[in-house]
Coordinates of C-alpha atoms in Angstrom, one line a residue:
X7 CA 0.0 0.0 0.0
X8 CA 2.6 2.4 0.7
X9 CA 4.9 1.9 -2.4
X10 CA 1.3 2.3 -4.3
X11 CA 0.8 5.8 -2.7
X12 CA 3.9 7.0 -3.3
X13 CA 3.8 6.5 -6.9
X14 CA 0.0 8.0 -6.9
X15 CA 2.0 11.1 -5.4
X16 CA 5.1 11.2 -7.9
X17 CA 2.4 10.7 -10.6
X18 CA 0.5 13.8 -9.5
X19 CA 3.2 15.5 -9.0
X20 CA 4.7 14.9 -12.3
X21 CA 2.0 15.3 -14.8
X22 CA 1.1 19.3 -12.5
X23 CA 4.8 20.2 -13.4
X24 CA 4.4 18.9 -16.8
X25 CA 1.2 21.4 -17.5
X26 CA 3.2 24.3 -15.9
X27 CA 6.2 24.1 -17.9
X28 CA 6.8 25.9 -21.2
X29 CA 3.5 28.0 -20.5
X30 CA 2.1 31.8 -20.4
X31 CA -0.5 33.9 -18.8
X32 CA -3.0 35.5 -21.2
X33 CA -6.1 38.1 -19.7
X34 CA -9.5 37.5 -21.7
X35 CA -8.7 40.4 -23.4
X36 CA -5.0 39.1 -24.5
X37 CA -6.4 36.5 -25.9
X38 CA -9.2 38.0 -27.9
X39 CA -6.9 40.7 -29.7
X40 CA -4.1 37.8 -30.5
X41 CA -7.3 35.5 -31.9
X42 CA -9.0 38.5 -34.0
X43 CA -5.3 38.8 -35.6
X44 CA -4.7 35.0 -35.9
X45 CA -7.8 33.6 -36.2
X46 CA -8.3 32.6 -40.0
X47 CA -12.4 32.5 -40.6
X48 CA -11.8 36.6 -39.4
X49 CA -8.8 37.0 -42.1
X50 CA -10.8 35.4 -44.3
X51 CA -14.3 37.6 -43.3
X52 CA -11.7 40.7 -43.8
X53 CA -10.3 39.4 -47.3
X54 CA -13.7 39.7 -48.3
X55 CA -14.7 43.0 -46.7
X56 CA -11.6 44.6 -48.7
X57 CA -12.9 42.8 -51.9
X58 CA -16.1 44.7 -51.5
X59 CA -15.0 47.9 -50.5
X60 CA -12.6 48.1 -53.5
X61 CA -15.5 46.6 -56.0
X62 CA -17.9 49.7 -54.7
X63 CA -16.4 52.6 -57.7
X64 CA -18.1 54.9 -59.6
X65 CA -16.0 53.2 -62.6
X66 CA -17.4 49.8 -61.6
X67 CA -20.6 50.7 -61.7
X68 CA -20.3 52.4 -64.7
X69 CA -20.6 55.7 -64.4
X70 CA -17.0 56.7 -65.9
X71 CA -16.5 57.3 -69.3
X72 CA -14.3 54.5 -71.0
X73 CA -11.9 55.6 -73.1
X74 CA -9.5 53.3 -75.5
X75 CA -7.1 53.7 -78.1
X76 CA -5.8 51.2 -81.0
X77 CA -3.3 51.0 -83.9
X78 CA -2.9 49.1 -86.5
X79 CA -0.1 47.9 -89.6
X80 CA -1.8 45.8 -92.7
X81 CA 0.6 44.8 -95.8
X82 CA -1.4 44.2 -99.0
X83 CA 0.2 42.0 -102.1
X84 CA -2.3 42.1 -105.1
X85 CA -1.9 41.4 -108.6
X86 CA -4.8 42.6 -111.3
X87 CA -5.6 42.3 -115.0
X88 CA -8.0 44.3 -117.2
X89 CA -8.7 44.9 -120.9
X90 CA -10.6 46.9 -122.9
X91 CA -10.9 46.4 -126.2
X92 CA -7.6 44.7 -127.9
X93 CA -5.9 46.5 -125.1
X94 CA -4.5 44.0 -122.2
X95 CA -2.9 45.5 -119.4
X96 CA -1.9 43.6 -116.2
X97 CA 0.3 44.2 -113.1
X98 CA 1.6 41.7 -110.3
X99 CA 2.7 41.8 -107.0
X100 CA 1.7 45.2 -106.4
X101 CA 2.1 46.3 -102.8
X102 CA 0.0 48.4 -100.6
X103 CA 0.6 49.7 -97.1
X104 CA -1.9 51.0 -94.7
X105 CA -1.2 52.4 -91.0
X106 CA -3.9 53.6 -88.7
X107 CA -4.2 54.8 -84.8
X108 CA -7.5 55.7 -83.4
X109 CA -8.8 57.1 -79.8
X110 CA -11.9 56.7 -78.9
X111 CA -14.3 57.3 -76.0
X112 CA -17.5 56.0 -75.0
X113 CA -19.7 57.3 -72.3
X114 CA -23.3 56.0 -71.3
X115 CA -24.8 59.6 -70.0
X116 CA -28.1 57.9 -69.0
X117 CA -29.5 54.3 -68.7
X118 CA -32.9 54.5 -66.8
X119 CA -31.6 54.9 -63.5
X120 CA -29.6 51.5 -63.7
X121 CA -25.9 53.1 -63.6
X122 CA -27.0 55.1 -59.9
X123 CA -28.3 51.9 -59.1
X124 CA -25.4 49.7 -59.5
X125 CA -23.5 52.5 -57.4
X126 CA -25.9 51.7 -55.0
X127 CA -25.9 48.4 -55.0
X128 CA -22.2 48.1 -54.8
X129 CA -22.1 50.2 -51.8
X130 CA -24.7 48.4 -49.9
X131 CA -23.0 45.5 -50.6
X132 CA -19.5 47.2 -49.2
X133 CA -22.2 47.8 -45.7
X134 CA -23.2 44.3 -45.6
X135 CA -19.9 42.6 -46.2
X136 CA -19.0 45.0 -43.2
X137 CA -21.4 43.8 -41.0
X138 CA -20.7 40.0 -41.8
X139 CA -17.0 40.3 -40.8
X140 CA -19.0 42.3 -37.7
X141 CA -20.5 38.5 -37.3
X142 CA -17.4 36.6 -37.7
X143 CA -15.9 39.1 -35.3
X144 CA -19.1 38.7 -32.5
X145 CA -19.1 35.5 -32.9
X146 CA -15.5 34.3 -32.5
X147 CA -15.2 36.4 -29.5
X148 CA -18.3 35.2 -28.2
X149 CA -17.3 31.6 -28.8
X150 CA -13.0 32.7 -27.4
X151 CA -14.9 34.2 -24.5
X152 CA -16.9 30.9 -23.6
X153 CA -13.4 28.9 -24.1
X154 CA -11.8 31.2 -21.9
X155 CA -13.8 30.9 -18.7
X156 CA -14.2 26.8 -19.7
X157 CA -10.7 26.9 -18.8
X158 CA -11.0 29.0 -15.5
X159 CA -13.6 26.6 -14.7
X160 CA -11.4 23.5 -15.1
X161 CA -8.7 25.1 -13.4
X162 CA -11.2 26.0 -10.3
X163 CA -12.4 22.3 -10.3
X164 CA -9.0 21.2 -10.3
X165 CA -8.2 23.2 -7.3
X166 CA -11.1 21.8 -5.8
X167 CA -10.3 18.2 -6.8
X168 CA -6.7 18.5 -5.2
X169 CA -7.8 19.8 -1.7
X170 CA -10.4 16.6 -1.5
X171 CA -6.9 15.0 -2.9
X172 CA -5.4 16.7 0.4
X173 CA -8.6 15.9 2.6
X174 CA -8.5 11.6 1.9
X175 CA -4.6 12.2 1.9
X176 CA -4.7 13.5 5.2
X177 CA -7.2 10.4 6.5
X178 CA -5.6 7.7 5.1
X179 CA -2.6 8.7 7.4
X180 CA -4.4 9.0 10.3
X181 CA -6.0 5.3 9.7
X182 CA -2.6 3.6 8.8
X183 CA -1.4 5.5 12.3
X184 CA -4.6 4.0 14.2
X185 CA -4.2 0.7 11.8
X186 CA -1.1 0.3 13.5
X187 CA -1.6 1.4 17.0
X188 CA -4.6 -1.6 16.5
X189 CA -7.2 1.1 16.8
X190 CA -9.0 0.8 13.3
X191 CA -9.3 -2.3 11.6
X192 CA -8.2 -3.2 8.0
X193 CA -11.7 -2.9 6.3
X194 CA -11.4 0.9 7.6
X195 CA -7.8 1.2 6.3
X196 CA -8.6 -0.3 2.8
X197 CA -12.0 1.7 2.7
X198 CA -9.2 5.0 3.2
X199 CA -7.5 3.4 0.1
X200 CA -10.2 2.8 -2.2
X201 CA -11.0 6.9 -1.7
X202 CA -7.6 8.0 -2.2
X203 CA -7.1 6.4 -5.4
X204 CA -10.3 7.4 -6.4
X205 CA -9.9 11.3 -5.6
X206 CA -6.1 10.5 -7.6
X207 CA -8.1 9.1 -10.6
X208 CA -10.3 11.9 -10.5
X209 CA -7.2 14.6 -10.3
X210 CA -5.3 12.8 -13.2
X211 CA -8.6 13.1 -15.5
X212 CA -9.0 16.5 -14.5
X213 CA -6.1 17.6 -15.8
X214 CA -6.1 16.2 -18.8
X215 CA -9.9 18.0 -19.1
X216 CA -7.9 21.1 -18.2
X217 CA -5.2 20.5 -21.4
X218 CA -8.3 20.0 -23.9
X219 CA -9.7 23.1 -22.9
X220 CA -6.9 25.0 -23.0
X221 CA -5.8 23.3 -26.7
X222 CA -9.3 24.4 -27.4
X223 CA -9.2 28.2 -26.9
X224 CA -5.5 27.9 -28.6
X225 CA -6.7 26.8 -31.7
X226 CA -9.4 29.4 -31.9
X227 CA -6.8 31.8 -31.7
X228 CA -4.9 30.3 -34.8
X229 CA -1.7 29.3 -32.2
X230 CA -2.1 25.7 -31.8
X231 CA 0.4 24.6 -29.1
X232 CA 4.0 24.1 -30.4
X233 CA 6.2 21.7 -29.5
X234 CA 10.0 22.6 -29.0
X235 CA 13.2 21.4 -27.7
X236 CA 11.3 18.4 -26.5
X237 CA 9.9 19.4 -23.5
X238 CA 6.4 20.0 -23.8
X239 CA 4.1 21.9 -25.2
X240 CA 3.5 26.2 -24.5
X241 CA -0.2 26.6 -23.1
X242 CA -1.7 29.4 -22.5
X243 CA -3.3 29.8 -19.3
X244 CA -5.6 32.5 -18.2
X245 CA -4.7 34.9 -15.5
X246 CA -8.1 34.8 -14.0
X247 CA -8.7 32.6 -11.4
X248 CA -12.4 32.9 -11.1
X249 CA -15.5 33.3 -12.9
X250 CA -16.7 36.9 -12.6
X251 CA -19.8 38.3 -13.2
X252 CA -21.0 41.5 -14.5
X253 CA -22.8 43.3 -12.0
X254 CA -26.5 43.3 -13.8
X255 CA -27.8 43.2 -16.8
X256 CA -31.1 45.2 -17.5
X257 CA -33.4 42.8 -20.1
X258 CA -35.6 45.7 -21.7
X259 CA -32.2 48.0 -22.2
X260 CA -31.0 44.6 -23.9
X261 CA -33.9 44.0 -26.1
X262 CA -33.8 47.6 -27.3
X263 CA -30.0 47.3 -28.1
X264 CA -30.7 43.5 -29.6
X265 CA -33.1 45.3 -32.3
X266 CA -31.1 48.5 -32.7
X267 CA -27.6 47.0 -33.0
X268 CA -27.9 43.1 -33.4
X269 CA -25.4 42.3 -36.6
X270 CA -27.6 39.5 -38.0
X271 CA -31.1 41.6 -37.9
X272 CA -28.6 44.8 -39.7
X273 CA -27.7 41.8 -41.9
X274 CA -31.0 40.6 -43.0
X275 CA -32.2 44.5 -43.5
X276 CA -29.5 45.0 -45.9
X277 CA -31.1 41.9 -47.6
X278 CA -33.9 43.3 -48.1
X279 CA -32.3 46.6 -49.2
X280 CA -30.1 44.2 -51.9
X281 CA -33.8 43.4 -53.4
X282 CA -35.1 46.2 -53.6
X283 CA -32.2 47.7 -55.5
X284 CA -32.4 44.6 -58.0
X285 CA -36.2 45.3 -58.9
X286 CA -35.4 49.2 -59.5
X287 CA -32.6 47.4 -61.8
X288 CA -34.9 46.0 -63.8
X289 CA -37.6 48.8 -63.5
X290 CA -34.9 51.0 -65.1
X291 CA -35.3 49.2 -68.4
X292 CA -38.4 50.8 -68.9
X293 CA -36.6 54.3 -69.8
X294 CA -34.5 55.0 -73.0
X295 CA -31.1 55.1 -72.5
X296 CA -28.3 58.1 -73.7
X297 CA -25.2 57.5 -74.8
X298 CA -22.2 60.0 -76.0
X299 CA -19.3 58.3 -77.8
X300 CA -16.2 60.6 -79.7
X301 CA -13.2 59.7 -81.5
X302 CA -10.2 60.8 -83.1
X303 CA -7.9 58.9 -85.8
X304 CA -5.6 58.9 -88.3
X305 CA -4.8 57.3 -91.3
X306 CA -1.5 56.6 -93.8
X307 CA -1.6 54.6 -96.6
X308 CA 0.6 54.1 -99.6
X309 CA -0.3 52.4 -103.1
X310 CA 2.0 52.2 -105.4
X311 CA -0.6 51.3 -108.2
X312 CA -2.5 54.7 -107.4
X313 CA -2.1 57.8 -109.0
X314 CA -1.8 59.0 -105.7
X315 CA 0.9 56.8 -104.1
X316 CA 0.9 58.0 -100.4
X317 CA -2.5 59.4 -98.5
X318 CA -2.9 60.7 -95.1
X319 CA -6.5 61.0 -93.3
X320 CA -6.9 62.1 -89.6
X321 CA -10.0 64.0 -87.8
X322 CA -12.1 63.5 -85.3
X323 CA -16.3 62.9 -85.0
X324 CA -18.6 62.5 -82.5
X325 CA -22.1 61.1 -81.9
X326 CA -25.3 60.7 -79.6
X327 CA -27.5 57.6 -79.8
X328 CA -30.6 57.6 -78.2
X329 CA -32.5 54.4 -77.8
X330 CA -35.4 52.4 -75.7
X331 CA -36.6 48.2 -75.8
X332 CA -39.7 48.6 -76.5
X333 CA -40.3 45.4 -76.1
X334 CA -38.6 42.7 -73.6
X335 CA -40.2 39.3 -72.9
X336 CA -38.7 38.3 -70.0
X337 CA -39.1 42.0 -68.2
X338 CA -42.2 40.8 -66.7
X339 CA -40.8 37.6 -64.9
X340 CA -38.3 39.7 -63.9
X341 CA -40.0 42.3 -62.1
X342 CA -42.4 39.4 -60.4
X343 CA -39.4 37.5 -59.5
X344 CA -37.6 40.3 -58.3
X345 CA -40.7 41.4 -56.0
X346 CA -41.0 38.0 -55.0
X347 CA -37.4 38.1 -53.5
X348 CA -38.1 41.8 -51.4
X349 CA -41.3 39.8 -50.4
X350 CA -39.1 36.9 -49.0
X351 CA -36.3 39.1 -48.1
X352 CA -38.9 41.1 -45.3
X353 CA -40.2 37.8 -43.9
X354 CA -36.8 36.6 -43.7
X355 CA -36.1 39.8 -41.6
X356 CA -39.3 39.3 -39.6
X357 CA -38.5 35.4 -38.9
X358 CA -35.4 36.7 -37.7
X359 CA -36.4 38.7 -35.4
X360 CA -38.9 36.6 -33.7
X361 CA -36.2 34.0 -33.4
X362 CA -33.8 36.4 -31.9
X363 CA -36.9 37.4 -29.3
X364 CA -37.6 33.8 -28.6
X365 CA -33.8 33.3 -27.8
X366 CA -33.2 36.6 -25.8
X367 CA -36.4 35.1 -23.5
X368 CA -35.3 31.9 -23.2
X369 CA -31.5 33.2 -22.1
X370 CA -32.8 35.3 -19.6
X371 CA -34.6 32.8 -17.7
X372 CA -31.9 30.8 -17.6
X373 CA -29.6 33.8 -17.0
X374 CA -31.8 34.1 -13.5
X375 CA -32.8 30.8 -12.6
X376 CA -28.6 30.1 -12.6
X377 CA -29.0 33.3 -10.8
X378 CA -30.9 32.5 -7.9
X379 CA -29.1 28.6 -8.2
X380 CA -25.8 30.6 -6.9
X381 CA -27.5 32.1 -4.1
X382 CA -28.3 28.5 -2.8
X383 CA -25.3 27.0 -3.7
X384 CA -23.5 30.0 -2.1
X385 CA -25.6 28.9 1.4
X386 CA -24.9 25.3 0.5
X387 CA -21.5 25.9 0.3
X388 CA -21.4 27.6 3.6
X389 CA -23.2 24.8 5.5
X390 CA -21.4 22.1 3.8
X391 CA -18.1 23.5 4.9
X392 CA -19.6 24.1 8.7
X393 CA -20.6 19.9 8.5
X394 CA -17.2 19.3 7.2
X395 CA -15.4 20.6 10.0
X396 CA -17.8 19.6 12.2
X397 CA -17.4 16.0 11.3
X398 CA -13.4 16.6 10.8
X399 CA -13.4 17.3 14.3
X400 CA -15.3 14.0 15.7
X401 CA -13.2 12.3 12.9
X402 CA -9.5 12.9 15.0
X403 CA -11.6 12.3 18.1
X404 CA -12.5 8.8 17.0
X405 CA -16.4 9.6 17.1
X406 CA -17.1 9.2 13.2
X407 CA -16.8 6.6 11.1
X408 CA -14.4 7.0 7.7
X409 CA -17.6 6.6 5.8
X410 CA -19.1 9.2 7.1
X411 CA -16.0 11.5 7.1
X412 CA -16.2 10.4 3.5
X413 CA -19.9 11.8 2.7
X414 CA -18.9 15.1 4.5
X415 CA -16.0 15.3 2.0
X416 CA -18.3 14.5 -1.0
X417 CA -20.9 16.9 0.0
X418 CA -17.8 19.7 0.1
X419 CA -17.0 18.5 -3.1
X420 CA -20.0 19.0 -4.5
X421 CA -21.4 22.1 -2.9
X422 CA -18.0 23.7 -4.5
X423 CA -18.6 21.8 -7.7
X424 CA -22.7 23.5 -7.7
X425 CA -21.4 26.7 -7.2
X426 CA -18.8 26.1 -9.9
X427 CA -22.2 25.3 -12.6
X428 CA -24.0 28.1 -11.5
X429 CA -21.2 30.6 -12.1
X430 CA -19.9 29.3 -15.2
X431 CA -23.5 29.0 -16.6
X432 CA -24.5 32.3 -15.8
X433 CA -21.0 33.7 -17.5
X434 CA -22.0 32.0 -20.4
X435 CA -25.8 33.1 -20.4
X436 CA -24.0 36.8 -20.3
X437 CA -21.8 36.6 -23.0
X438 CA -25.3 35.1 -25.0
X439 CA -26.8 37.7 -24.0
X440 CA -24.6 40.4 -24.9
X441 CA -24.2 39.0 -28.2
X442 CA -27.6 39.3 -28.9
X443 CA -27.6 42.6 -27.9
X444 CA -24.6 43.4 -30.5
X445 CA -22.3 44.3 -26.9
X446 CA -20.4 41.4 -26.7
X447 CA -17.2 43.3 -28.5
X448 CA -17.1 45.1 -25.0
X449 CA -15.2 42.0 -24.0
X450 CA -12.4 42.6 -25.9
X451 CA -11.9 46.6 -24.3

């Protein structure tokens, strides 16, 4: 037995300087600002945001004049024969050269609304790629967030685990003493073993929980752990070392804020916006269209078999065409398609925000049932640690059994590991909540 418990110590002892080595300390705030830097869905969310922004131009919409400009070389070999009465005349192998460079311009002045459309368009489409990086952002630290504390949660429960370690630790010494002084009998001292190396099971697993969670929040933040020099792995841990709470959170300030602010409603009203541009699109068709176009060129050419051998043209012209479809047979689909989608578009919107209602209620009533579940396990606490030293006390007299002195540790245990829940659960219904609300970047200030 004693050769067993003293590798149960070395283990424990081992694998807690193991997790320590080759490690750091990152606040919540650390680690969101490293993961919005790292974190590849957000570079990717950005890559596309920059797309848009430089896609929404006057140019690409078209409301720039294009202007172009070509040149040109053509080398002409011909041979002809004629006659006219007895008289035959022929040449071969005449050459003729001909050089010409042209500018031209083209510019559409008016197109039935459609070119201020697509401007438009292009710049709503700039807003709504912003606000769905504003969702990757929200979301990733929303989901960082909820790693973070995970972490400070495992870390609490493994404090807790190791002082119930301590606690059976401390009372199978006391049996072997009284095992030896013929005081307790052996089923007592095995019963001391059995919890021992049950409490040492449940440290070992926690730990490894602890490493997951902490792998966890490092891959979020695009820095996997590295292994170097082959000692271990660099983990981050956080420098909190409990869960805090924010100090109240008002429900109808929230819900005001959650349909004011909330990224996913701003993203299904720019939806809806999207549609409505594409049917004024196609409405534009039903107006004529301007256009101004002007040019300049100049030509040289050189026949040989000409009277005049060498020629040179240049000048310039320009023109307005004015035109209108008067007749388009897919127009009307078009226009009942496109109302269709605004149609769909606003009940999308509406969906959305019933959803969004429904989950804001259902948060907060678990945000304050988990509230008033850490007010008892706050008292449950309390009088489980008054029993414990209560029964710690008859315990070293002789007056209680190890079982019982076992059930008072267990309900110490768990009165810690209740108030643990509560406070982690409520952290998490916050950080739902404020994400909702569109707040939740707050964490990262």
């Amino acid at each position: 037995m004693k050769r067993k418990f003293i590798f149960i110590t070395c283990a424990l002892a081992t694998i807690s300087c193991w997790s320590q080595v080759d490690s750091t300390k990152l606040s919540l705030k650390e680690c969101l600002t490293r993961g919005l830097k790292n974190n590849y869905d957000v570079q990717i969310a950005t890559i596309d945001q920059n797309i848009a922004e430089a896609n929404a131009t006057r140019a690409n919409a078209g409301q720039l004049p294009t202007i172009s400009t070509t040149a040109g070389y053509t080398l002409e070999q011909t041979s002809t024969s004629s006659k006219n009465g007895s008289n035959k005349t022929s040449s071969h192998n005449i050459p003729a050269q001909t050089l010409n460079a042209r500018l031209q311009a083209d510019w559409t002045i008016f197109d039935g609304f459609k070119i201020q459309t697509n401007y438009q368009r292009l710049k709503q489409m700039k807003t709504q790629s912003e606000i769905r990086t504003r969702i990757e952002l929200e979301d990733y630290v929303a989901s960082a967030a909820t790693a973070y504390y995970n972490i400070v949660r495992q870390q609490v429960r493994m404090k807790n685990m190791r002082a119930s370690l301590e606690l059976s630790r401390e009372r199978l010494r006391i049996v072997s003493e009284r095992y030896k002084l013929g005081s307790a009998s052996r089923l007592d001292l095995r019963s001391a073993e059995v919890d021992f190396n049950a409490d040492s099971t449940q440290v070992l697993s926690q730990q490894e929980a602890l490493i997951y969670a902490i792998l966890d929040l490092q891959e979020m933040m695009g820095a996997a752990a590295k292994y170097y020099d082959g000692k271990g792995f660099l983990l981050i841990y956080p420098t909190d070392t409990v869960i805090s709470l924010l100090p109240c959170i008002n429900i109808d300030s929230l819900e005001q804020k959650m349909l004011q602010a909330n990224s996913k409603l701003l993203n299904a009203a720019a939806e809806t916006r999207l549609s409505e541009l594409d049917y004024k699109a196609i409405k534009s068709r039903d107006f004529p269209y301007l256009k101004l176009s002007a040019g300049y060129g100049y030509t040289h050419s050189v026949q040989n078999s000409s009277p005049t051998q060498k020629r040179d043209n240049w000048g310039g012209e320009i023109g307005v065409t004015v035109g209108m479809k008067i007749f388009d047979g897919n127009r009307k689909r078009e226009r009942h398609n496109a109302l269709a989608e605004i149609s769909k578009s606003e009940l999308t919107h509406k969906n959305l925000e019933l959803t969004l209602r429904a989950q804001l209620e259902r948060l907060w009533k678990s945000y304050k049932n988990n509230q008033r579940l850490l007010g008892l396990a706050e008292e449950n606490l309390e009088a489980a640690g008054e029993h414990h030293e209560a029964a710690q006390e008859r315990f070293m007299l002789g007056a209680l059994s190890g079982i019982e002195m076992r059930q008072a540790e267990q309900n110490l245990l768990d009165a810690r590991e209740s108030l643990l829940n509560a406070q982690y659960n409520m952290k998490i219904c916050e950080i739902s909540l404020l994400n909702l609300g569109g707040q939740v970047m707050q964490l990262t200030q």
